[in-house]
């Protein structure tokens, strides 16, 4: 049985004071939660705060992006070893906002994925189609291409030590959730594609769903056979919502 994983993606939100309150509530409700892993991914400046607050709990933490380079003249970038210094377990790579707003290509995302794994981080690889791509019936082609970039660069076995987050771009922050059936269909496609190359990697792969997950729809999404938890944006900033989502996965 795959363990479910719920990860919060705070995006560019938070302050020391707000985070303190949120983390306090999460720790009180979720430390020791059985049956599902819980993680939060914060902006870089707050990773030290996560380390201070969450060390010694069952909650893990991570970053929302990472450089593909180890060190050097890359102004504004943050390396995998820096994330390790602050106790990160996870690094999100290839979020659709990084791909669309910051021009990250499939190849760059694959490099970030490999750099994260080489440093002992677990990459959360985001894939997903835009509304136009869905309406053009090329969802599987797009998601397949995004996966292939990583499989070709890192090998399919690498996915056994990673998390994939299926996040249809049209569902992110829009309040439009994919129906459980729509999400399950793409999750099954992802697992089937990987199973065709390596069954063990596919069976063990945690595939999260992301895109307007909230307390009210989490349980139904997570009950689908190939949905192994969620990557949660907006609702991860509201303690009661995020706690309920994590409990729905457990
Ligand atoms: P959302 O964001 O839950 O606010 O739709 C999900 C994400 O972008 O990771």
GROMACS .gro file of C-alpha atoms and ligand atoms in nm:
model
  259
    1UNK     CA    1   0.000   0.000   0.000
    2UNK     CA    2   0.128   0.342  -0.087
    3UNK     CA    3   0.131   0.593   0.195
    4UNK     CA    4  -0.057   0.911   0.116
    5UNK     CA    5   0.122   1.243   0.127
    6UNK     CA    6  -0.033   1.586   0.165
    7UNK     CA    7   0.196   1.881   0.100
    8UNK     CA    8   0.112   2.247   0.142
    9UNK     CA    9   0.245   2.486  -0.118
   10UNK     CA   10   0.234   2.827   0.047
   11UNK     CA   11   0.349   3.000  -0.274
   12UNK     CA   12   0.455   3.361  -0.206
   13UNK     CA   13   0.254   3.400   0.113
   14UNK     CA   14   0.334   3.428   0.480
   15UNK     CA   15   0.524   3.628   0.737
   16UNK     CA   16   0.712   3.521   1.049
   17UNK     CA   17   0.408   3.597   1.262
   18UNK     CA   18   0.152   3.435   1.031
   19UNK     CA   19   0.367   3.127   0.986
   20UNK     CA   20   0.414   3.094   1.359
   21UNK     CA   21   0.040   3.083   1.415
   22UNK     CA   22  -0.022   2.845   1.127
   23UNK     CA   23   0.259   2.607   1.223
   24UNK     CA   24   0.144   2.606   1.584
   25UNK     CA   25  -0.202   2.496   1.477
   26UNK     CA   26  -0.067   2.234   1.236
   27UNK     CA   27   0.165   2.087   1.495
   28UNK     CA   28  -0.110   2.066   1.756
   29UNK     CA   29  -0.344   1.885   1.517
   30UNK     CA   30  -0.117   1.685   1.290
   31UNK     CA   31   0.198   1.583   1.476
   32UNK     CA   32   0.190   1.204   1.495
   33UNK     CA   33  -0.088   1.171   1.237
   34UNK     CA   34  -0.109   0.806   1.131
   35UNK     CA   35  -0.162   0.691   0.777
   36UNK     CA   36  -0.050   0.997   0.583
   37UNK     CA   37   0.260   1.210   0.555
   38UNK     CA   38   0.228   1.586   0.595
   39UNK     CA   39   0.466   1.848   0.460
   40UNK     CA   40   0.472   2.223   0.404
   41UNK     CA   41   0.667   2.401   0.132
   42UNK     CA   42   0.745   2.762   0.221
   43UNK     CA   43   0.928   3.053   0.057
   44UNK     CA   44   1.307   3.025   0.102
   45UNK     CA   45   1.345   3.287   0.380
   46UNK     CA   46   1.115   3.088   0.606
   47UNK     CA   47   1.292   2.753   0.581
   48UNK     CA   48   1.488   2.829   0.899
   49UNK     CA   49   1.159   2.894   1.075
   50UNK     CA   50   1.020   2.562   0.952
   51UNK     CA   51   1.333   2.385   1.072
   52UNK     CA   52   1.305   2.546   1.415
   53UNK     CA   53   0.933   2.480   1.448
   54UNK     CA   54   0.898   2.136   1.292
   55UNK     CA   55   1.217   1.955   1.393
   56UNK     CA   56   1.124   1.664   1.615
   57UNK     CA   57   0.768   1.646   1.480
   58UNK     CA   58   0.632   1.412   1.213
   59UNK     CA   59   0.574   1.710   0.983
   60UNK     CA   60   0.825   1.749   0.703
   61UNK     CA   61   0.908   2.060   0.505
   62UNK     CA   62   1.050   2.167   0.175
   63UNK     CA   63   1.105   2.441  -0.080
   64UNK     CA   64   0.901   2.544  -0.381
   65UNK     CA   65   1.190   2.553  -0.625
   66UNK     CA   66   1.562   2.480  -0.637
   67UNK     CA   67   1.851   2.555  -0.868
   68UNK     CA   68   1.983   2.285  -1.099
   69UNK     CA   69   2.335   2.419  -1.029
   70UNK     CA   70   2.545   2.321  -0.729
   71UNK     CA   71   2.703   2.664  -0.669
   72UNK     CA   72   2.848   2.961  -0.850
   73UNK     CA   73   2.754   3.285  -1.020
   74UNK     CA   74   2.376   3.237  -1.027
   75UNK     CA   75   2.245   3.550  -0.855
   76UNK     CA   76   1.918   3.494  -0.677
   77UNK     CA   77   1.927   3.115  -0.697
   78UNK     CA   78   1.923   2.864  -0.412
   79UNK     CA   79   2.104   2.530  -0.427
   80UNK     CA   80   2.007   2.183  -0.310
   81UNK     CA   81   2.279   2.180  -0.042
   82UNK     CA   82   2.132   2.500   0.103
   83UNK     CA   83   1.793   2.330   0.128
   84UNK     CA   84   1.960   2.036   0.300
   85UNK     CA   85   2.125   2.277   0.548
   86UNK     CA   86   1.778   2.381   0.655
   87UNK     CA   87   1.650   2.027   0.695
   88UNK     CA   88   1.430   2.015   0.387
   89UNK     CA   89   1.295   1.677   0.281
   90UNK     CA   90   1.119   1.796  -0.034
   91UNK     CA   91   1.170   2.036  -0.325
   92UNK     CA   92   0.887   2.112  -0.564
   93UNK     CA   93   1.017   2.119  -0.922
   94UNK     CA   94   0.835   2.226  -1.236
   95UNK     CA   95   0.533   2.388  -1.076
   96UNK     CA   96   0.319   2.530  -1.355
   97UNK     CA   97   0.380   2.883  -1.225
   98UNK     CA   98   0.755   2.825  -1.263
   99UNK     CA   99   0.703   2.682  -1.610
  100UNK     CA  100   0.469   2.956  -1.736
  101UNK     CA  101   0.590   3.268  -1.550
  102UNK     CA  102   0.964   3.192  -1.532
  103UNK     CA  103   1.012   3.000  -1.853
  104UNK     CA  104   1.127   2.671  -1.703
  105UNK     CA  105   1.147   2.413  -1.980
  106UNK     CA  106   1.095   2.038  -1.945
  107UNK     CA  107   1.475   2.001  -1.970
  108UNK     CA  108   1.541   2.253  -1.691
  109UNK     CA  109   1.283   2.083  -1.472
  110UNK     CA  110   1.451   1.747  -1.535
  111UNK     CA  111   1.786   1.897  -1.431
  112UNK     CA  112   1.634   2.034  -1.111
  113UNK     CA  113   1.475   1.695  -1.043
  114UNK     CA  114   1.810   1.521  -1.076
  115UNK     CA  115   1.996   1.780  -0.870
  116UNK     CA  116   1.740   1.744  -0.591
  117UNK     CA  117   1.768   1.366  -0.586
  118UNK     CA  118   2.147   1.374  -0.600
  119UNK     CA  119   2.142   1.585  -0.285
  120UNK     CA  120   1.907   1.347  -0.106
  121UNK     CA  121   1.596   1.562  -0.144
  122UNK     CA  122   1.268   1.415  -0.266
  123UNK     CA  123   1.152   1.608  -0.570
  124UNK     CA  124   0.780   1.676  -0.607
  125UNK     CA  125   0.757   1.687  -0.986
  126UNK     CA  126   0.457   1.887  -1.106
  127UNK     CA  127   0.294   1.803  -1.437
  128UNK     CA  128  -0.034   1.912  -1.592
  129UNK     CA  129  -0.209   2.053  -1.892
  130UNK     CA  130  -0.359   2.396  -1.962
  131UNK     CA  131  -0.726   2.442  -2.041
  132UNK     CA  132  -0.649   2.481  -2.412
  133UNK     CA  133  -0.452   2.157  -2.406
  134UNK     CA  134  -0.736   1.973  -2.231
  135UNK     CA  135  -0.988   2.110  -2.478
  136UNK     CA  136  -0.755   2.010  -2.760
  137UNK     CA  137  -0.757   1.654  -2.623
  138UNK     CA  138  -0.382   1.649  -2.574
  139UNK     CA  139  -0.372   1.613  -2.195
  140UNK     CA  140  -0.197   1.275  -2.208
  141UNK     CA  141   0.045   1.397  -2.472
  142UNK     CA  142   0.143   1.697  -2.258
  143UNK     CA  143   0.171   1.508  -1.930
  144UNK     CA  144   0.353   1.227  -2.110
  145UNK     CA  145   0.604   1.473  -2.257
  146UNK     CA  146   0.665   1.634  -1.916
  147UNK     CA  147   0.728   1.290  -1.763
  148UNK     CA  148   0.944   1.172  -2.051
  149UNK     CA  149   1.181   1.464  -2.003
  150UNK     CA  150   1.256   1.336  -1.653
  151UNK     CA  151   1.250   0.966  -1.743
  152UNK     CA  152   1.490   1.020  -2.032
  153UNK     CA  153   1.730   1.225  -1.822
  154UNK     CA  154   1.712   1.045  -1.488
  155UNK     CA  155   1.587   0.696  -1.576
  156UNK     CA  156   1.250   0.554  -1.478
  157UNK     CA  157   1.390   0.410  -1.153
  158UNK     CA  158   1.444   0.767  -1.031
  159UNK     CA  159   1.067   0.807  -1.008
  160UNK     CA  160   1.057   0.543  -0.735
  161UNK     CA  161   1.226   0.799  -0.506
  162UNK     CA  162   1.012   1.091  -0.614
  163UNK     CA  163   0.661   1.229  -0.589
  164UNK     CA  164   0.461   1.332  -0.895
  165UNK     CA  165   0.193   1.599  -0.855
  166UNK     CA  166  -0.069   1.609  -1.127
  167UNK     CA  167  -0.189   1.967  -1.132
  168UNK     CA  168  -0.417   2.062  -1.421
  169UNK     CA  169  -0.326   2.428  -1.479
  170UNK     CA  170  -0.692   2.521  -1.524
  171UNK     CA  171  -0.767   2.398  -1.172
  172UNK     CA  172  -0.488   2.581  -0.989
  173UNK     CA  173  -0.617   2.865  -0.776
  174UNK     CA  174  -0.933   2.888  -0.984
  175UNK     CA  175  -1.176   2.710  -0.755
  176UNK     CA  176  -1.236   2.467  -1.044
  177UNK     CA  177  -1.133   2.126  -0.918
  178UNK     CA  178  -1.095   1.839  -1.158
  179UNK     CA  179  -1.369   1.588  -1.084
  180UNK     CA  180  -1.244   1.278  -0.905
  181UNK     CA  181  -1.302   1.089  -1.230
  182UNK     CA  182  -1.107   1.338  -1.441
  183UNK     CA  183  -0.818   1.337  -1.197
  184UNK     CA  184  -0.819   0.959  -1.155
  185UNK     CA  185  -0.806   0.912  -1.533
  186UNK     CA  186  -0.486   1.115  -1.562
  187UNK     CA  187  -0.334   0.956  -1.251
  188UNK     CA  188  -0.403   0.612  -1.401
  189UNK     CA  189  -0.243   0.725  -1.725
  190UNK     CA  190   0.069   0.841  -1.537
  191UNK     CA  191   0.096   0.519  -1.338
  192UNK     CA  192   0.027   0.306  -1.644
  193UNK     CA  193   0.289   0.485  -1.850
  194UNK     CA  194   0.551   0.428  -1.581
  195UNK     CA  195   0.436   0.069  -1.522
  196UNK     CA  196   0.509   0.001  -1.888
  197UNK     CA  197   0.874   0.078  -1.813
  198UNK     CA  198   0.911  -0.039  -1.455
  199UNK     CA  199   0.623  -0.190  -1.261
  200UNK     CA  200   0.785  -0.158  -0.918
  201UNK     CA  201   0.854   0.212  -0.971
  202UNK     CA  202   0.492   0.264  -1.077
  203UNK     CA  203   0.342   0.067  -0.787
  204UNK     CA  204   0.541   0.265  -0.531
  205UNK     CA  205   0.504   0.608  -0.690
  206UNK     CA  206   0.310   0.863  -0.488
  207UNK     CA  207   0.099   1.068  -0.729
  208UNK     CA  208  -0.060   1.371  -0.570
  209UNK     CA  209  -0.347   1.569  -0.713
  210UNK     CA  210  -0.330   1.948  -0.697
  211UNK     CA  211  -0.571   2.218  -0.806
  212UNK     CA  212  -0.831   2.376  -0.576
  213UNK     CA  213  -0.828   2.092  -0.326
  214UNK     CA  214  -1.021   2.190  -0.015
  215UNK     CA  215  -1.163   2.017   0.290
  216UNK     CA  216  -1.495   1.971   0.112
  217UNK     CA  217  -1.358   1.777  -0.186
  218UNK     CA  218  -1.044   1.611  -0.047
  219UNK     CA  219  -1.191   1.284   0.077
  220UNK     CA  220  -1.355   1.201  -0.255
  221UNK     CA  221  -1.041   1.282  -0.452
  222UNK     CA  222  -0.818   1.083  -0.217
  223UNK     CA  223  -1.048   0.781  -0.235
  224UNK     CA  224  -0.959   0.730  -0.601
  225UNK     CA  225  -0.727   0.432  -0.647
  226UNK     CA  226  -0.440   0.626  -0.806
  227UNK     CA  227  -0.465   0.951  -0.608
  228UNK     CA  228  -0.214   0.933  -0.325
  229UNK     CA  229  -0.276   1.264  -0.154
  230UNK     CA  230  -0.253   1.623  -0.263
  231UNK     CA  231  -0.044   1.931  -0.327
  232UNK     CA  232  -0.244   2.208  -0.166
  233UNK     CA  233  -0.209   2.578  -0.247
  234UNK     CA  234  -0.466   2.824  -0.117
  235UNK     CA  235  -0.621   2.588   0.136
  236UNK     CA  236  -0.281   2.517   0.294
  237UNK     CA  237  -0.277   2.872   0.433
  238UNK     CA  238  -0.593   2.813   0.637
  239UNK     CA  239  -0.517   2.592   0.937
  240UNK     CA  240  -0.859   2.431   0.970
  241UNK     CA  241  -0.881   2.358   0.597
  242UNK     CA  242  -0.534   2.208   0.572
  243UNK     CA  243  -0.581   2.000   0.887
  244UNK     CA  244  -0.908   1.860   0.753
  245UNK     CA  245  -0.744   1.779   0.418
  246UNK     CA  246  -0.458   1.596   0.589
  247UNK     CA  247  -0.704   1.401   0.803
  248UNK     CA  248  -0.901   1.308   0.492
  249UNK     CA  249  -0.584   1.145   0.355
  250UNK     CA  250  -0.504   0.956   0.673
  251LIG     P1  251  -0.443   2.562  -0.532
  251LIG     O1  252  -0.290   2.549  -0.579
  251LIG     O2  253  -0.467   2.453  -0.430
  251LIG     O3  254  -0.452   2.699  -0.473
  251LIG     O4  255  -0.527   2.545  -0.654
  251LIG     C1  256  -0.228   2.423  -0.594
  251LIG     C2  257  -0.085   2.442  -0.638
  251LIG     O5  258  -0.061   2.528  -0.724
  251LIG     O6  259   0.007   2.372  -0.593
   0.00000   0.00000   0.00000
